[in-house]
PDB file of C-alpha atoms in Angstrom:
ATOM      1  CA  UNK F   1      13.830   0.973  -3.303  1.00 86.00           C
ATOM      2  CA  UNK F   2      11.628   4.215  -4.217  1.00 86.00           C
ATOM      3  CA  UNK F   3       9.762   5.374  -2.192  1.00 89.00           C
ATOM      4  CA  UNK F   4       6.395   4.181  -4.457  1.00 91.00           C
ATOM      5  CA  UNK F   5       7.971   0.751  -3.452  1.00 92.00           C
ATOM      6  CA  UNK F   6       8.156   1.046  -0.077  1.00 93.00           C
ATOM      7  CA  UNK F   7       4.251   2.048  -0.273  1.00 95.00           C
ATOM      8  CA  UNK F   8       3.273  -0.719  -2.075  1.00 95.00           C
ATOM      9  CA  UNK F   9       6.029  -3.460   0.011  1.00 96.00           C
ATOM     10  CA  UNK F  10       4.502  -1.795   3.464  1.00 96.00           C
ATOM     11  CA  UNK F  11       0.733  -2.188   1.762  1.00 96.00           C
ATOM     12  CA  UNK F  12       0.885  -5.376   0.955  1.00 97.00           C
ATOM     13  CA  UNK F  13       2.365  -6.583   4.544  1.00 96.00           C
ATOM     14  CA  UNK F  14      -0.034  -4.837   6.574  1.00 96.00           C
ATOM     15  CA  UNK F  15      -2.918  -6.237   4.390  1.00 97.00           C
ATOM     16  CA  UNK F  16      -1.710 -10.086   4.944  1.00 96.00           C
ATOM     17  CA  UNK F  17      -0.817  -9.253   8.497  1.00 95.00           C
ATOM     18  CA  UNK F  18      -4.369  -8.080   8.830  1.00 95.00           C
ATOM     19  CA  UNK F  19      -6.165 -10.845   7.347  1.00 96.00           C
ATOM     20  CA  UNK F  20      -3.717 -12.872   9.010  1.00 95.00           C
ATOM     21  CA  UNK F  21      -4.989 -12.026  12.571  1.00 92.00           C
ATOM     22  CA  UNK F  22      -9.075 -13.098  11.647  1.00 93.00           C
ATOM     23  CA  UNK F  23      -7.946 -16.921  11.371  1.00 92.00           C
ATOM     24  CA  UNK F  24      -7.756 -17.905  14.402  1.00 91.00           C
ATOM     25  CA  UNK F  25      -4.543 -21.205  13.166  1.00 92.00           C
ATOM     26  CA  UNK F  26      -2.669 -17.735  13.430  1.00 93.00           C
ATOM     27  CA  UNK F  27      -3.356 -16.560  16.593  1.00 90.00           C
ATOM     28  CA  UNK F  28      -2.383 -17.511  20.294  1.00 88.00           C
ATOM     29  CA  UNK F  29      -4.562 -17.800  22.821  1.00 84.00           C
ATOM     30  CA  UNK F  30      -3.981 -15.770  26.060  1.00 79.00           C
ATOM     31  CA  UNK F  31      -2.794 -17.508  29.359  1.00 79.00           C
ATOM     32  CA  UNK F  32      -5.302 -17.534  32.174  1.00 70.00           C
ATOM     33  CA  UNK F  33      -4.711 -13.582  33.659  1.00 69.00           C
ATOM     34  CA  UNK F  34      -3.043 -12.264  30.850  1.00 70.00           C
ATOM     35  CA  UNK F  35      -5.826 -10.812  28.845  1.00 68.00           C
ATOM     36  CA  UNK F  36      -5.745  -6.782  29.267  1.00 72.00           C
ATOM     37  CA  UNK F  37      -8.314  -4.827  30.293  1.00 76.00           C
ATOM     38  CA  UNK F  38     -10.014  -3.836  27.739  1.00 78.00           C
ATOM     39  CA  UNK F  39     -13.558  -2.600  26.426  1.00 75.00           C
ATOM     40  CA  UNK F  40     -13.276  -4.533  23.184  1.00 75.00           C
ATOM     41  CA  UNK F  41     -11.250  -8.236  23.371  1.00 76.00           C
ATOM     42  CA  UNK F  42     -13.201  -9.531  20.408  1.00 80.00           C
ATOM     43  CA  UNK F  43     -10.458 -11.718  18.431  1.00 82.00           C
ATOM     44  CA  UNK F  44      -7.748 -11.152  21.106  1.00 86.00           C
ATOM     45  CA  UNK F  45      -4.835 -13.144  21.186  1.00 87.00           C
ATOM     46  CA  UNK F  46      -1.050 -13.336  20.050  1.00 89.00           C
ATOM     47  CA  UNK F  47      -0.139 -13.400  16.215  1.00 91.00           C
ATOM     48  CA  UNK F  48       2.553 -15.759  15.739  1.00 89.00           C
ATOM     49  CA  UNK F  49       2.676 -15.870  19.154  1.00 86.00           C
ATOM     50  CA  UNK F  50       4.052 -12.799  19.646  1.00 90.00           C
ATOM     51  CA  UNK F  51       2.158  -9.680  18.360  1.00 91.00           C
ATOM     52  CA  UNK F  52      -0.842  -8.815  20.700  1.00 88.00           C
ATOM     53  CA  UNK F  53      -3.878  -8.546  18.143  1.00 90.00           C
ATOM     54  CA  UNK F  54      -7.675  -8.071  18.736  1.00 90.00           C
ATOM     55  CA  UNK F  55     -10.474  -7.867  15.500  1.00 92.00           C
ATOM     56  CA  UNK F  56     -10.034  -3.738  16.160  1.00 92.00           C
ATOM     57  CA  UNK F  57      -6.446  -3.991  15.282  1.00 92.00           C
ATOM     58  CA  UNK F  58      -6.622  -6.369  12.463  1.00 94.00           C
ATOM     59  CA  UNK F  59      -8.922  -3.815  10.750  1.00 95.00           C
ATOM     60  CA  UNK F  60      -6.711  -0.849  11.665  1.00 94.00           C
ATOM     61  CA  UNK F  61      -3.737  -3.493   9.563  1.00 96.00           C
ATOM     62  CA  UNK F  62      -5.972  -3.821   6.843  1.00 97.00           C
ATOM     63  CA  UNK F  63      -6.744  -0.366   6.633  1.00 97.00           C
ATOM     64  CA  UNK F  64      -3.085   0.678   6.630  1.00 96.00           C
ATOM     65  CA  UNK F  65      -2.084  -1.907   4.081  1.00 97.00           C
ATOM     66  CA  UNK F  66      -4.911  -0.566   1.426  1.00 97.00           C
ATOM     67  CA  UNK F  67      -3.423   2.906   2.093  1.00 97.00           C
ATOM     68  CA  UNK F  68       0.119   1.620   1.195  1.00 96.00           C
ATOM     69  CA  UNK F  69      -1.023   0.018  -1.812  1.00 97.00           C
ATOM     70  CA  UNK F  70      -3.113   2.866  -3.291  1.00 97.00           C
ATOM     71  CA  UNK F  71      -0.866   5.407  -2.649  1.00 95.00           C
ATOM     72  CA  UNK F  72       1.948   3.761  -4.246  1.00 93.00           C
ATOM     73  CA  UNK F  73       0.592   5.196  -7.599  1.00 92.00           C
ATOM     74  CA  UNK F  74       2.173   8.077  -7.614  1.00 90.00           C
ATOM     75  CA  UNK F  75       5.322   9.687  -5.837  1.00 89.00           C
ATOM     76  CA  UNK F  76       3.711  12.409  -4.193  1.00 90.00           C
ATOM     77  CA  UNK F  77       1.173  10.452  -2.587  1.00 93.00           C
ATOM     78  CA  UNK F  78       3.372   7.385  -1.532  1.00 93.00           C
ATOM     79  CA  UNK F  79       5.745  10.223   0.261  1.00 92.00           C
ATOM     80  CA  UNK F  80       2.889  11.285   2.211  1.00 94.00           C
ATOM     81  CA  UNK F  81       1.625   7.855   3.151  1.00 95.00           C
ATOM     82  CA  UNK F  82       5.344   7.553   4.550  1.00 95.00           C
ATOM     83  CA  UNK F  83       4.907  10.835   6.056  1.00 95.00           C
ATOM     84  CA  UNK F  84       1.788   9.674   8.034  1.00 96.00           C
ATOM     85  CA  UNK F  85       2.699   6.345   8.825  1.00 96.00           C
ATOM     86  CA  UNK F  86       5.951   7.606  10.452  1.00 96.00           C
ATOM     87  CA  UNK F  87       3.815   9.866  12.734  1.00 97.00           C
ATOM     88  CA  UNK F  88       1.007   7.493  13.504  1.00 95.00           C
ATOM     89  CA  UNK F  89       3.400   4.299  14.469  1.00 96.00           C
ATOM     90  CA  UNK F  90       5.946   6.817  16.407  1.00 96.00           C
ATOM     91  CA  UNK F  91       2.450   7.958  18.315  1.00 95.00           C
ATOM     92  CA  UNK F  92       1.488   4.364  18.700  1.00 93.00           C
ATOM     93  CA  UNK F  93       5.033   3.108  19.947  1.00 94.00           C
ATOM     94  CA  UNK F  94       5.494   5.865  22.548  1.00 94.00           C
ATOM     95  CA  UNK F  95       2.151   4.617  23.849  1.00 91.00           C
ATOM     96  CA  UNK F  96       3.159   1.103  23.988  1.00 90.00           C
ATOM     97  CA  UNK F  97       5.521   2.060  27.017  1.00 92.00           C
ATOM     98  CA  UNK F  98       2.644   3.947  28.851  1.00 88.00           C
ATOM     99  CA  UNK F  99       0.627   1.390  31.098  1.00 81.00           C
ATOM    100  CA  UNK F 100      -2.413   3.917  30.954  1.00 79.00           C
ATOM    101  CA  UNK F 101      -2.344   3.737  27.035  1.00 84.00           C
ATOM    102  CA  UNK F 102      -0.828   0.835  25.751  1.00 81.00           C
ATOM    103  CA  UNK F 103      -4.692  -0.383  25.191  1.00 81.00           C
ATOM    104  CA  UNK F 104      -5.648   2.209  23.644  1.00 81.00           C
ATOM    105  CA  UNK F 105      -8.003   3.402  25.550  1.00 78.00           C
ATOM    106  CA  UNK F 106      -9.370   0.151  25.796  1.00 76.00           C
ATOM    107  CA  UNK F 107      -9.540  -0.571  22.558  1.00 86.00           C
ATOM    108  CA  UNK F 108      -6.281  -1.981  20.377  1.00 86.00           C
ATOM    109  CA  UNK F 109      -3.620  -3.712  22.480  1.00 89.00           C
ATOM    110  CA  UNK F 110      -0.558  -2.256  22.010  1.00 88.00           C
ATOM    111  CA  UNK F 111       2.140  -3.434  24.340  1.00 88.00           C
ATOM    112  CA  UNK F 112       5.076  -6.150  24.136  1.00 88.00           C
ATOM    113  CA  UNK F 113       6.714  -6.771  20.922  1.00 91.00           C
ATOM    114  CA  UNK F 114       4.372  -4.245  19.176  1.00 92.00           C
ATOM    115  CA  UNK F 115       6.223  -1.309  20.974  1.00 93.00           C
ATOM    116  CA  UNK F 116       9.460  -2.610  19.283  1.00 95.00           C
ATOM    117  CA  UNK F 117       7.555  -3.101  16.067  1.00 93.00           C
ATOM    118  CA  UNK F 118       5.553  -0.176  15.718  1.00 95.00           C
ATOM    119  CA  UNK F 119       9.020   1.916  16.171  1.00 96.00           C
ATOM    120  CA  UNK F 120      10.834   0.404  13.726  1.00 96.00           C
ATOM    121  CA  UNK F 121       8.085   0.682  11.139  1.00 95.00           C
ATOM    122  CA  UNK F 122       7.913   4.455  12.288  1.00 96.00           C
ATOM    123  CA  UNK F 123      11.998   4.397  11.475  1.00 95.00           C
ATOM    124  CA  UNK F 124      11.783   2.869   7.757  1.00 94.00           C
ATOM    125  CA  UNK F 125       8.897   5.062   7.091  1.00 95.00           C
ATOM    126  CA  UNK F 126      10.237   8.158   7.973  1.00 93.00           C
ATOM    127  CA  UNK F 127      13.379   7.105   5.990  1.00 93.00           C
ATOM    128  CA  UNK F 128      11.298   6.932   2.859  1.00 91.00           C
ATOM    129  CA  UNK F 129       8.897   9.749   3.877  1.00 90.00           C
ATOM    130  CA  UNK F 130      11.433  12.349   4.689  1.00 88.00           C
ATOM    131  CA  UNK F 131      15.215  11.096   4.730  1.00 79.00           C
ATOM    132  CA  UNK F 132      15.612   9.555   1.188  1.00 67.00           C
ATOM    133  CA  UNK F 133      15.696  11.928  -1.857  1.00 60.00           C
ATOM    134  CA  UNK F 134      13.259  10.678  -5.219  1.00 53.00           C
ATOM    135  CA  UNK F 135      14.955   9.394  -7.858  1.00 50.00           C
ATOM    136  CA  UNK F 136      14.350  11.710 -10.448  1.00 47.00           C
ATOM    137  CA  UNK F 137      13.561   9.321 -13.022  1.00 49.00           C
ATOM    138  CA  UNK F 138      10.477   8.767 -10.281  1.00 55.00           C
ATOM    139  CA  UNK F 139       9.630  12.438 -10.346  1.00 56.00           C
ATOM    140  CA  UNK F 140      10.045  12.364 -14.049  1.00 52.00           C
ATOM    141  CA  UNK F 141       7.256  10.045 -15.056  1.00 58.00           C
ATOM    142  CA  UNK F 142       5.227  11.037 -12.709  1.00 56.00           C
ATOM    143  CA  UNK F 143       5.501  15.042 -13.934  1.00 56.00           C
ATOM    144  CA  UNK F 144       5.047  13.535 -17.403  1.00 57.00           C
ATOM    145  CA  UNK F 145       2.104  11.547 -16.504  1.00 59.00           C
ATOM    146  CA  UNK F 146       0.142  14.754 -15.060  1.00 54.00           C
ATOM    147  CA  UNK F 147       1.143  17.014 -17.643  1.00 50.00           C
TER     148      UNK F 147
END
């Protein structure tokens, strides 16, 4: 897989996961006490069961997954959504583990399977974003496309 792939695969994912999360036949409902303390619980729940979600979070999904899929145009920018999404979900699992910040500051649950989650997307990303080498038959039509 290129890495314009992975941009687009990773788009597309985050986009259904975050329209996913609105409808409530995908969420979970909280057990009495378990809901987090935080400022905005609009939406909150588990997706799947699992994935602690509020409406915050679903738009941050969304927002990732139209980044993926734009950016897959081209090489360059693709690398750098891979780049950024390595940082941002490294940053958001090493706050998972922290009991003052795994709400983000009241705002986006991020704890439980999430923390396992965010990592590994943070993994594959910086795979494609840094560790993997273009093809250069990827760099090659996209040189010949600019020039």
């Amino acid at each position: 897989m290129t890495s314009k792939g992975f941009a687009q695969l990773i788009g597309w994912v985050f986009l259904a996961v975050g329209i996913l999360g609105f409808f409530p036949a995908f969420r979970t409902a909280p057990l009495a006490g378990e809901v987090p303390n935080l400022a905005f619980d609009g939406g909150f729940g588990y997706l799947l069961g699992l994935f602690a979600i509020n409406w915050l979070h679903n738009v941050v999904h969304v927002g990732v997954g139209i980044a993926g899929i734009t950016s897959a145009r081209n090489v360059v920018h693709a690398q750098a959504f891979a780049r950024g999404l390595t940082w941002l979900y490294g940053a958001l699992a090493i706050m998972g583990l922290f009991s003052l910040l795994n709400v983000t500051f009241g705002l986006i649950p991020l704890f439980g399977h999430d923390i396992w989650l965010h990592a590994g997307t943070a993994a594959l990303a910086s795979y494609f974003g840094y560790g993997r080498r273009s093809e250069v038959t990827e760099i090659d039509k996209d040189y010949r496309q600019a020039a």
